[in-house]
């Protein structure tokens, strides 16, 4: 680690602005909680809140663990071995990310639930219940583990193979090399990816509501929807923010423990892939199983429904195209803004580590840990009071999406900066270039892979976002996600399959780019 | 395998351009029925609707045409809209709130956000179907009933109340939807009438008797039609819709249990925001919802009970509205929903 340098003022100012924006929803919670301290404390410290918190922590830990168990072998197999079709497997294993958790959950219920397809196929009276912890764990793992797989693969490609070669030359077996040489270099990225998975699980409502798992976020929704108690909801939201800060602290411990740079910007010596030999059959079986359960089956059910939906002629092609256009517009702007904001946050945190810049990075996570309804209502509160002209405009909707999903972009950009020696930038400085110029001509181009990955992740999640869109969009503005909602609200599952498939198709483009991230040198 | 990666800036520009072009091609606004005209700048009112477009569209359209006024509609979950209204406070762009569930509109009224409706509007709805303080009125009613498969079950076999569905005869044959707000309101009404002990006992017996949980009313109805289960606890109009689509041979029938708390009326309701600057038009819109034309639309399209005085329920509804107790005014303290959810969880129903 080079001695910490002072961040340029313009970068710091931009970072402060972004941090302030990201913290708006959390600030709203403080406003509401401050309105009724007693009731808030009572809710936050109730045994019910504590139980729910523990239950949510258990689910989060289980999903993170399972995600590591899936992502680590898949990442290694698709980057470091001669697995047949490994690039295809990489894309296929990333695709589950395009399936919104609420779609994934109702597909699971349709397939494995009471009177579901499996029960019909087996002809049995009753199957073990998928509701509760198991179902939520399964759905959240299957549809979020790529959040860990993506950065993991990028890192696996980037780490210096010479260390492994040296270890192998010294006679260590492949497993031992992996454990003693590769794994230690992966811990920071596993921590960062797990953090994204964990925060997703904590703030998810779609899957847990359909699968009836009482998570902290469902408790927040129940406060709004059944008891109409905004103070209780805000108090619980505040607990969530505190829990998130603890998670961040833990993750940064692991991440900060070890920094490994490559010296050069590119020209990685191509690694000799491990030959799998007869092990390629179990490896292929493993990948196939994951792709089958997490992608082929859900998409198959959707296509089956869509074919029934088309025959009843419920959705016109023009409508779908318009909905897709709206989704694309919001997601693309959120991705662009998110990538720029995240670049600022990541550059500050990685290149100019200090108490202030670390604070900015942590604050930038505040909007991601909160469920969509709290983000939306927080912006309702501030926009109606401070900038009524912007209320319920596309601009505010994009802003909301940006701060909601900012950390998804910060992670990959920070990793790509960490993996890059600051000496290149220092050399440019030494040659007399200004800080801004170095940032523009050296830092941004070298962080390109991370910026793209970050933008793609924001794009993907903004496409899927529902609650924020319903509350903050201009009146009459509808997207693929809101159309799916309208249809499923009244049980028109067949009709909802068509917008769902279009959403998947559009979202699959950034996923393809994501799985290719790091395929080329920066 | 080294390939050039597209430059991120170029990629983003491409995405933004394509999104904007797509929008230009398809028209910015995708609203359909109920959404208003293409010129958003026309004078009009703003409606927050917890009911989906298909359920209110024609009623909104007919008002727009009659008055030559634009009605802008925001569609979302009733409860989310209620929470949004509370955060917006005086700055709300909404003039009218149309709620699918009665609890939400009561909460908005409690927050002091609804204005008192003019006497003529209040008077046009019987007292059972409106807020005692005149801040909201019911528009339509939906009854909780027992649906059954007419090919398998004779109406005379059905018990006088859902309490009778826990005997061995019905084991594994009953469907319900504990996660829906309509079922939860029904359970809240049971608690109010019979107490927590009796209600919990019934819930436990239902679970023990193998009641099959479905995510919503539609899936219960379809499961009955498909022969998976024989009876189900649902809202009456889903069956009416099924009959409308499936014709006279549609196998599902509706049974209004005469005894106990057999059926329960759930209201959809409407109120006008205190902060509205277009109260005259907003009141007018409410009058239109309670007018003959809209009430006839609700009656014929969804077979809901019309609540305006003098409006006739669909002839297929055999039980007169007077015989059905009403959630929210007769029986249910809506703040009790949280306790109901707790009770349902304790008994294993949720």
Coordinates of C-alpha atoms in Angstrom, one line a residue, chain B:
Chain B
X1 CA -8.4 -15.7 -26.7
X2 CA -7.8 -12.0 -26.7
X3 CA -10.6 -9.9 -28.2
X4 CA -11.1 -6.1 -28.1
X5 CA -13.6 -5.1 -25.4
X6 CA -16.1 -2.4 -26.3
X7 CA -15.3 0.9 -24.6
X8 CA -17.7 1.4 -21.7
X9 CA -18.5 4.9 -22.7
X10 CA -19.4 3.9 -26.2
X11 CA -21.5 1.0 -24.8
X12 CA -23.4 3.3 -22.5
X13 CA -24.0 5.9 -25.2
X14 CA -25.3 3.1 -27.5
X15 CA -27.6 1.9 -24.8
X16 CA -29.0 5.4 -24.1
X17 CA -29.4 6.2 -27.7
X18 CA -31.2 2.9 -28.4
X19 CA -33.5 3.4 -25.4
X20 CA -34.4 6.9 -26.5
X21 CA -34.9 5.9 -30.1
X22 CA -37.1 3.0 -29.1
X23 CA -39.2 5.3 -27.0
X24 CA -39.5 7.8 -29.8
X25 CA -40.7 5.0 -32.0
X26 CA -43.3 3.6 -29.6
X27 CA -44.6 6.7 -28.0
X28 CA -43.5 7.8 -24.6
X29 CA -46.7 7.0 -22.7
X30 CA -48.0 3.4 -22.6
X31 CA -51.0 4.0 -20.5
X32 CA -54.2 2.3 -21.5
X33 CA -57.7 2.5 -20.3
X34 CA -58.0 4.9 -17.4
X35 CA -54.8 6.6 -18.2
X36 CA -56.2 9.7 -20.0
X37 CA -55.4 11.3 -23.3
X38 CA -52.1 11.9 -25.0
X39 CA -51.9 15.5 -23.9
X40 CA -51.0 15.3 -20.3
X41 CA -51.2 19.1 -20.0
X42 CA -55.0 19.2 -20.2
X43 CA -56.9 20.3 -17.1
X44 CA -58.0 17.3 -15.1
X45 CA -57.7 15.3 -11.9
X46 CA -55.3 12.8 -10.6
X47 CA -56.5 9.5 -9.3
X48 CA -54.4 7.1 -7.1
X49 CA -55.9 3.7 -7.8
X50 CA -55.3 0.5 -5.9
X51 CA -57.6 -1.3 -8.4
X52 CA -56.0 -2.5 -11.6
X53 CA -56.9 -0.9 -15.0
X54 CA -59.3 -3.6 -16.1
X55 CA -61.3 -3.1 -12.9
X56 CA -61.9 0.7 -13.3
X57 CA -60.9 1.7 -16.8
X58 CA -64.4 2.0 -18.4
X59 CA -65.8 3.9 -15.4
X60 CA -62.9 6.4 -15.7
X61 CA -63.3 6.7 -19.5
X62 CA -67.0 7.4 -19.3
X63 CA -66.4 10.2 -16.9
X64 CA -63.6 11.7 -19.0
X65 CA -65.9 11.7 -22.1
X66 CA -68.9 13.1 -20.3
X67 CA -67.0 15.9 -18.6
X68 CA -64.3 16.4 -21.2
X69 CA -61.8 16.2 -18.3
X70 CA -58.6 14.2 -18.2
X71 CA -58.2 11.7 -15.4
X72 CA -54.6 10.8 -14.7
X73 CA -54.3 7.4 -12.9
X74 CA -51.5 6.0 -10.9
X75 CA -51.8 2.3 -10.4
X76 CA -50.1 0.5 -7.5
X77 CA -50.9 -1.7 -4.5
X78 CA -53.5 0.0 -2.4
X79 CA -51.3 -0.2 0.7
X80 CA -48.3 1.3 -1.1
X81 CA -50.4 4.1 -2.3
X82 CA -51.7 4.8 1.2
X83 CA -48.1 5.0 2.4
X84 CA -47.2 7.3 -0.5
X85 CA -50.1 9.6 0.3
X86 CA -48.9 9.8 3.9
X87 CA -45.4 10.8 2.9
X88 CA -46.6 13.3 0.3
X89 CA -48.8 15.0 2.9
X90 CA -50.1 18.3 1.7
X91 CA -47.9 18.2 -1.4
X92 CA -49.7 15.2 -2.9
X93 CA -50.6 15.5 -6.6
X94 CA -53.5 13.2 -6.0
X95 CA -57.1 14.4 -5.9
X96 CA -58.9 11.1 -5.4
X97 CA -57.9 7.8 -3.8
X98 CA -59.6 4.6 -4.9
X99 CA -58.8 1.8 -2.5
X100 CA -59.1 -1.9 -3.1
X101 CA -59.0 -2.7 0.7
X102 CA -60.9 -0.8 3.4
X103 CA -57.9 -0.7 5.8
X104 CA -55.8 1.5 3.6
X105 CA -58.4 4.2 3.1
X106 CA -59.2 4.2 6.8
X107 CA -55.5 4.8 7.5
X108 CA -55.3 7.7 5.1
X109 CA -58.4 9.2 6.7
X110 CA -56.9 8.8 10.2
X111 CA -53.8 10.7 9.0
X112 CA -56.1 13.6 8.3
X113 CA -55.6 13.6 4.6
X114 CA -59.1 13.0 3.4
X115 CA -61.7 15.8 3.2
X116 CA -65.3 15.5 4.3
X117 CA -67.4 14.5 1.3
X118 CA -70.4 16.7 0.4
X119 CA -73.7 15.5 2.0
X120 CA -75.2 14.4 -1.3
X121 CA -72.4 12.0 -1.9
X122 CA -72.5 10.6 1.7
X123 CA -76.3 10.2 1.4
X124 CA -76.0 8.3 -1.8
X125 CA -74.5 5.3 0.0
X126 CA -76.2 3.5 2.9
X127 CA -74.5 4.1 6.3
X128 CA -73.1 0.6 6.5
X129 CA -71.0 1.2 3.4
X130 CA -69.3 4.4 4.4
X131 CA -67.1 6.1 6.9
X132 CA -69.2 7.3 9.9
X133 CA -67.4 10.7 9.6
X134 CA -68.1 11.0 5.9
X135 CA -64.5 11.0 4.6
X136 CA -64.9 8.0 2.4
X137 CA -67.7 6.0 0.8
X138 CA -67.8 2.4 -0.5
X139 CA -68.2 2.0 -4.2
X140 CA -68.5 -1.8 -4.6
X141 CA -68.7 -4.8 -2.3
X142 CA -67.1 -8.2 -2.6
X143 CA -68.5 -11.0 -0.5
X144 CA -66.5 -13.9 1.0
X145 CA -68.3 -17.1 0.0
X146 CA -67.8 -20.8 -0.4
X147 CA -67.2 -21.9 -4.0
X148 CA -67.7 -25.5 -4.9
X149 CA -67.6 -27.9 -7.8
X150 CA -71.2 -28.5 -8.9
X151 CA -70.3 -31.9 -10.5
X152 CA -69.0 -33.3 -7.3
X153 CA -70.7 -31.5 -4.5
X154 CA -74.4 -30.8 -4.0
X155 CA -75.3 -27.5 -2.5
X156 CA -77.3 -29.3 0.2
X157 CA -74.2 -31.1 1.3
X158 CA -72.4 -27.8 2.1
X159 CA -72.2 -26.8 5.8
X160 CA -74.1 -23.8 7.1
X161 CA -70.8 -22.0 7.8
X162 CA -67.1 -22.4 7.1
X163 CA -66.8 -23.8 10.6
X164 CA -68.4 -26.9 9.2
X165 CA -65.5 -27.5 6.8
X166 CA -63.3 -29.0 9.5
X167 CA -65.1 -32.4 9.7
X168 CA -63.5 -35.5 8.1
X169 CA -65.9 -35.4 5.1
X170 CA -64.0 -32.4 3.8
X171 CA -60.5 -33.6 4.6
X172 CA -58.0 -32.5 1.9
X173 CA -60.9 -31.1 -0.3
X174 CA -60.9 -27.5 0.8
X175 CA -58.8 -24.7 -0.7
X176 CA -58.1 -21.3 0.9
X177 CA -55.6 -18.4 0.6
X178 CA -54.3 -17.4 4.0
X179 CA -51.8 -14.9 2.5
X180 CA -54.4 -12.7 0.9
X181 CA -55.7 -9.6 2.6
X182 CA -59.3 -10.7 1.9
X183 CA -58.9 -13.9 3.8
X184 CA -57.1 -12.1 6.6
X185 CA -60.0 -9.6 6.9
X186 CA -62.4 -12.5 7.1
X187 CA -60.4 -14.0 9.9
X188 CA -60.3 -10.6 11.6
X189 CA -64.1 -10.6 11.4
X190 CA -64.2 -14.0 12.9
X191 CA -62.1 -12.8 15.8
X192 CA -64.4 -9.9 16.3
X193 CA -67.5 -12.1 16.4
X194 CA -66.3 -15.3 18.1
X195 CA -63.1 -14.3 19.9
X196 CA -59.5 -15.3 19.4
X197 CA -59.8 -18.8 21.0
X198 CA -62.6 -20.0 18.7
X199 CA -61.0 -18.5 15.7
X200 CA -57.6 -20.1 16.4
X201 CA -59.3 -23.4 17.0
X202 CA -61.0 -23.2 13.6
X203 CA -57.7 -22.2 11.9
X204 CA -55.9 -25.1 13.5
X205 CA -58.7 -27.6 12.6
X206 CA -58.6 -26.3 9.0
X207 CA -54.8 -26.9 8.8
X208 CA -55.2 -30.4 10.4
X209 CA -58.0 -31.2 8.0
X210 CA -55.6 -30.7 5.1
X211 CA -56.8 -27.3 3.8
X212 CA -54.8 -26.6 0.7
X213 CA -53.2 -23.1 0.6
X214 CA -53.3 -21.2 -2.6
X215 CA -51.6 -17.9 -3.4
X216 CA -54.8 -16.1 -4.4
X217 CA -58.5 -16.4 -5.2
X218 CA -58.1 -17.1 -8.9
X219 CA -55.9 -20.2 -8.3
X220 CA -58.4 -21.6 -5.8
X221 CA -61.2 -21.1 -8.4
X222 CA -59.2 -22.8 -11.1
X223 CA -58.3 -25.6 -8.8
X224 CA -61.9 -26.3 -8.1
X225 CA -62.8 -26.1 -11.8
X226 CA -59.9 -28.5 -12.6
X227 CA -61.0 -31.0 -10.0
X228 CA -58.0 -30.7 -7.7
X229 CA -60.1 -29.6 -4.8
X230 CA -63.9 -29.6 -4.3
X231 CA -64.6 -26.4 -2.3
X232 CA -62.8 -23.2 -1.5
X233 CA -63.1 -20.0 0.5
X234 CA -63.0 -17.1 -2.0
X235 CA -64.5 -13.8 -3.0
X236 CA -67.7 -14.2 -4.9
X237 CA -67.0 -12.3 -8.1
X238 CA -64.1 -14.5 -9.1
X239 CA -66.7 -17.3 -9.7
X240 CA -68.9 -14.8 -11.5
X241 CA -66.1 -14.0 -13.8
X242 CA -65.4 -17.7 -14.4
X243 CA -69.1 -18.3 -15.3
X244 CA -68.9 -15.3 -17.6
X245 CA -66.0 -16.8 -19.4
X246 CA -66.8 -20.5 -19.1
X247 CA -70.5 -20.4 -20.0
X248 CA -73.4 -22.3 -18.3
X249 CA -71.4 -25.5 -18.0
X250 CA -68.8 -23.9 -15.9
X251 CA -68.5 -26.4 -13.0
X252 CA -67.9 -23.9 -10.2
X253 CA -70.9 -22.6 -8.2
X254 CA -71.2 -20.0 -5.4
X255 CA -72.7 -20.7 -2.0
X256 CA -73.5 -18.1 0.5
X257 CA -73.3 -19.9 3.9
X258 CA -76.3 -18.8 5.8
X259 CA -75.0 -19.5 9.3
X260 CA -72.3 -18.1 11.6
X261 CA -70.2 -15.6 9.8
X262 CA -70.8 -17.3 6.5
X263 CA -70.1 -14.5 4.3
X264 CA -68.5 -11.1 4.8
X265 CA -68.6 -8.0 2.6
X266 CA -65.3 -6.3 1.8
X267 CA -65.6 -2.8 0.4
X268 CA -63.7 -1.0 -2.3
X269 CA -63.9 2.7 -1.4
X270 CA -63.1 6.2 -2.5
X271 CA -62.1 9.4 -0.9
X272 CA -61.0 12.9 -1.9
X273 CA -57.8 14.4 -0.6
X274 CA -57.9 17.4 1.7
X275 CA -54.9 18.9 -0.2
X276 CA -56.7 18.7 -3.6
X277 CA -57.1 22.0 -5.5
X278 CA -59.7 20.5 -7.7
X279 CA -62.2 19.3 -5.1
X280 CA -65.2 20.2 -7.3
X281 CA -64.0 18.0 -10.1
X282 CA -62.9 15.3 -7.6
X283 CA -66.4 15.2 -5.9
X284 CA -67.9 15.1 -9.4
X285 CA -65.7 12.1 -10.2
X286 CA -66.8 10.3 -7.0
X287 CA -70.5 11.1 -7.9
X288 CA -69.8 9.5 -11.3
X289 CA -68.4 6.3 -9.7
X290 CA -71.6 6.1 -7.7
X291 CA -73.8 7.0 -10.7
X292 CA -76.0 4.6 -12.5
X293 CA -73.6 4.0 -15.4
X294 CA -70.5 3.2 -13.4
X295 CA -72.4 1.1 -10.9
X296 CA -73.9 -0.9 -13.7
X297 CA -70.4 -1.3 -15.2
X298 CA -69.0 -2.7 -11.9
X299 CA -72.0 -4.9 -11.5
X300 CA -71.9 -6.4 -15.0
X301 CA -68.2 -6.6 -15.5
X302 CA -67.1 -8.1 -12.2
X303 CA -70.4 -9.0 -10.5
X304 CA -69.4 -7.0 -7.5
X305 CA -72.2 -5.6 -5.3
X306 CA -73.0 -2.0 -6.2
X307 CA -73.2 0.1 -3.1
X308 CA -75.0 3.2 -4.2
X309 CA -78.6 3.5 -3.1
X310 CA -80.9 2.2 -5.7
X311 CA -78.3 0.3 -7.7
X312 CA -79.3 -3.3 -8.4
X313 CA -77.0 -6.2 -7.8
X314 CA -76.5 -8.7 -10.6
X315 CA -79.5 -11.1 -10.7
X316 CA -77.1 -14.1 -10.4
X317 CA -76.3 -13.0 -6.8
X318 CA -78.9 -14.9 -4.8
X319 CA -78.2 -13.3 -1.5
X320 CA -79.4 -9.8 -0.9
X321 CA -76.7 -7.4 0.2
X322 CA -78.6 -6.5 3.4
X323 CA -77.9 -10.0 4.7
X324 CA -74.1 -9.8 4.5
X325 CA -72.2 -8.2 7.3
X326 CA -69.6 -5.5 6.2
X327 CA -65.9 -5.5 7.1
X328 CA -64.6 -2.2 8.3
X329 CA -67.9 -0.8 9.5
X330 CA -70.0 -3.6 11.0
X331 CA -67.4 -5.9 12.4
X332 CA -63.8 -5.3 11.8
X333 CA -61.5 -2.9 13.5
X334 CA -59.0 -2.7 10.7
X335 CA -56.1 -2.0 13.0
X336 CA -56.5 -5.6 14.2
X337 CA -55.0 -7.0 11.0
X338 CA -51.5 -7.3 12.5
X339 CA -52.9 -9.4 15.4
X340 CA -54.8 -11.5 12.9
X341 CA -51.6 -12.3 11.0
X342 CA -50.0 -13.3 14.3
X343 CA -52.8 -15.6 15.1
X344 CA -52.8 -17.2 11.7
X345 CA -49.0 -17.8 12.1
X346 CA -49.5 -19.3 15.6
X347 CA -52.1 -21.7 14.2
X348 CA -50.0 -22.8 11.3
X349 CA -52.3 -21.3 8.7
X350 CA -49.6 -18.8 7.5

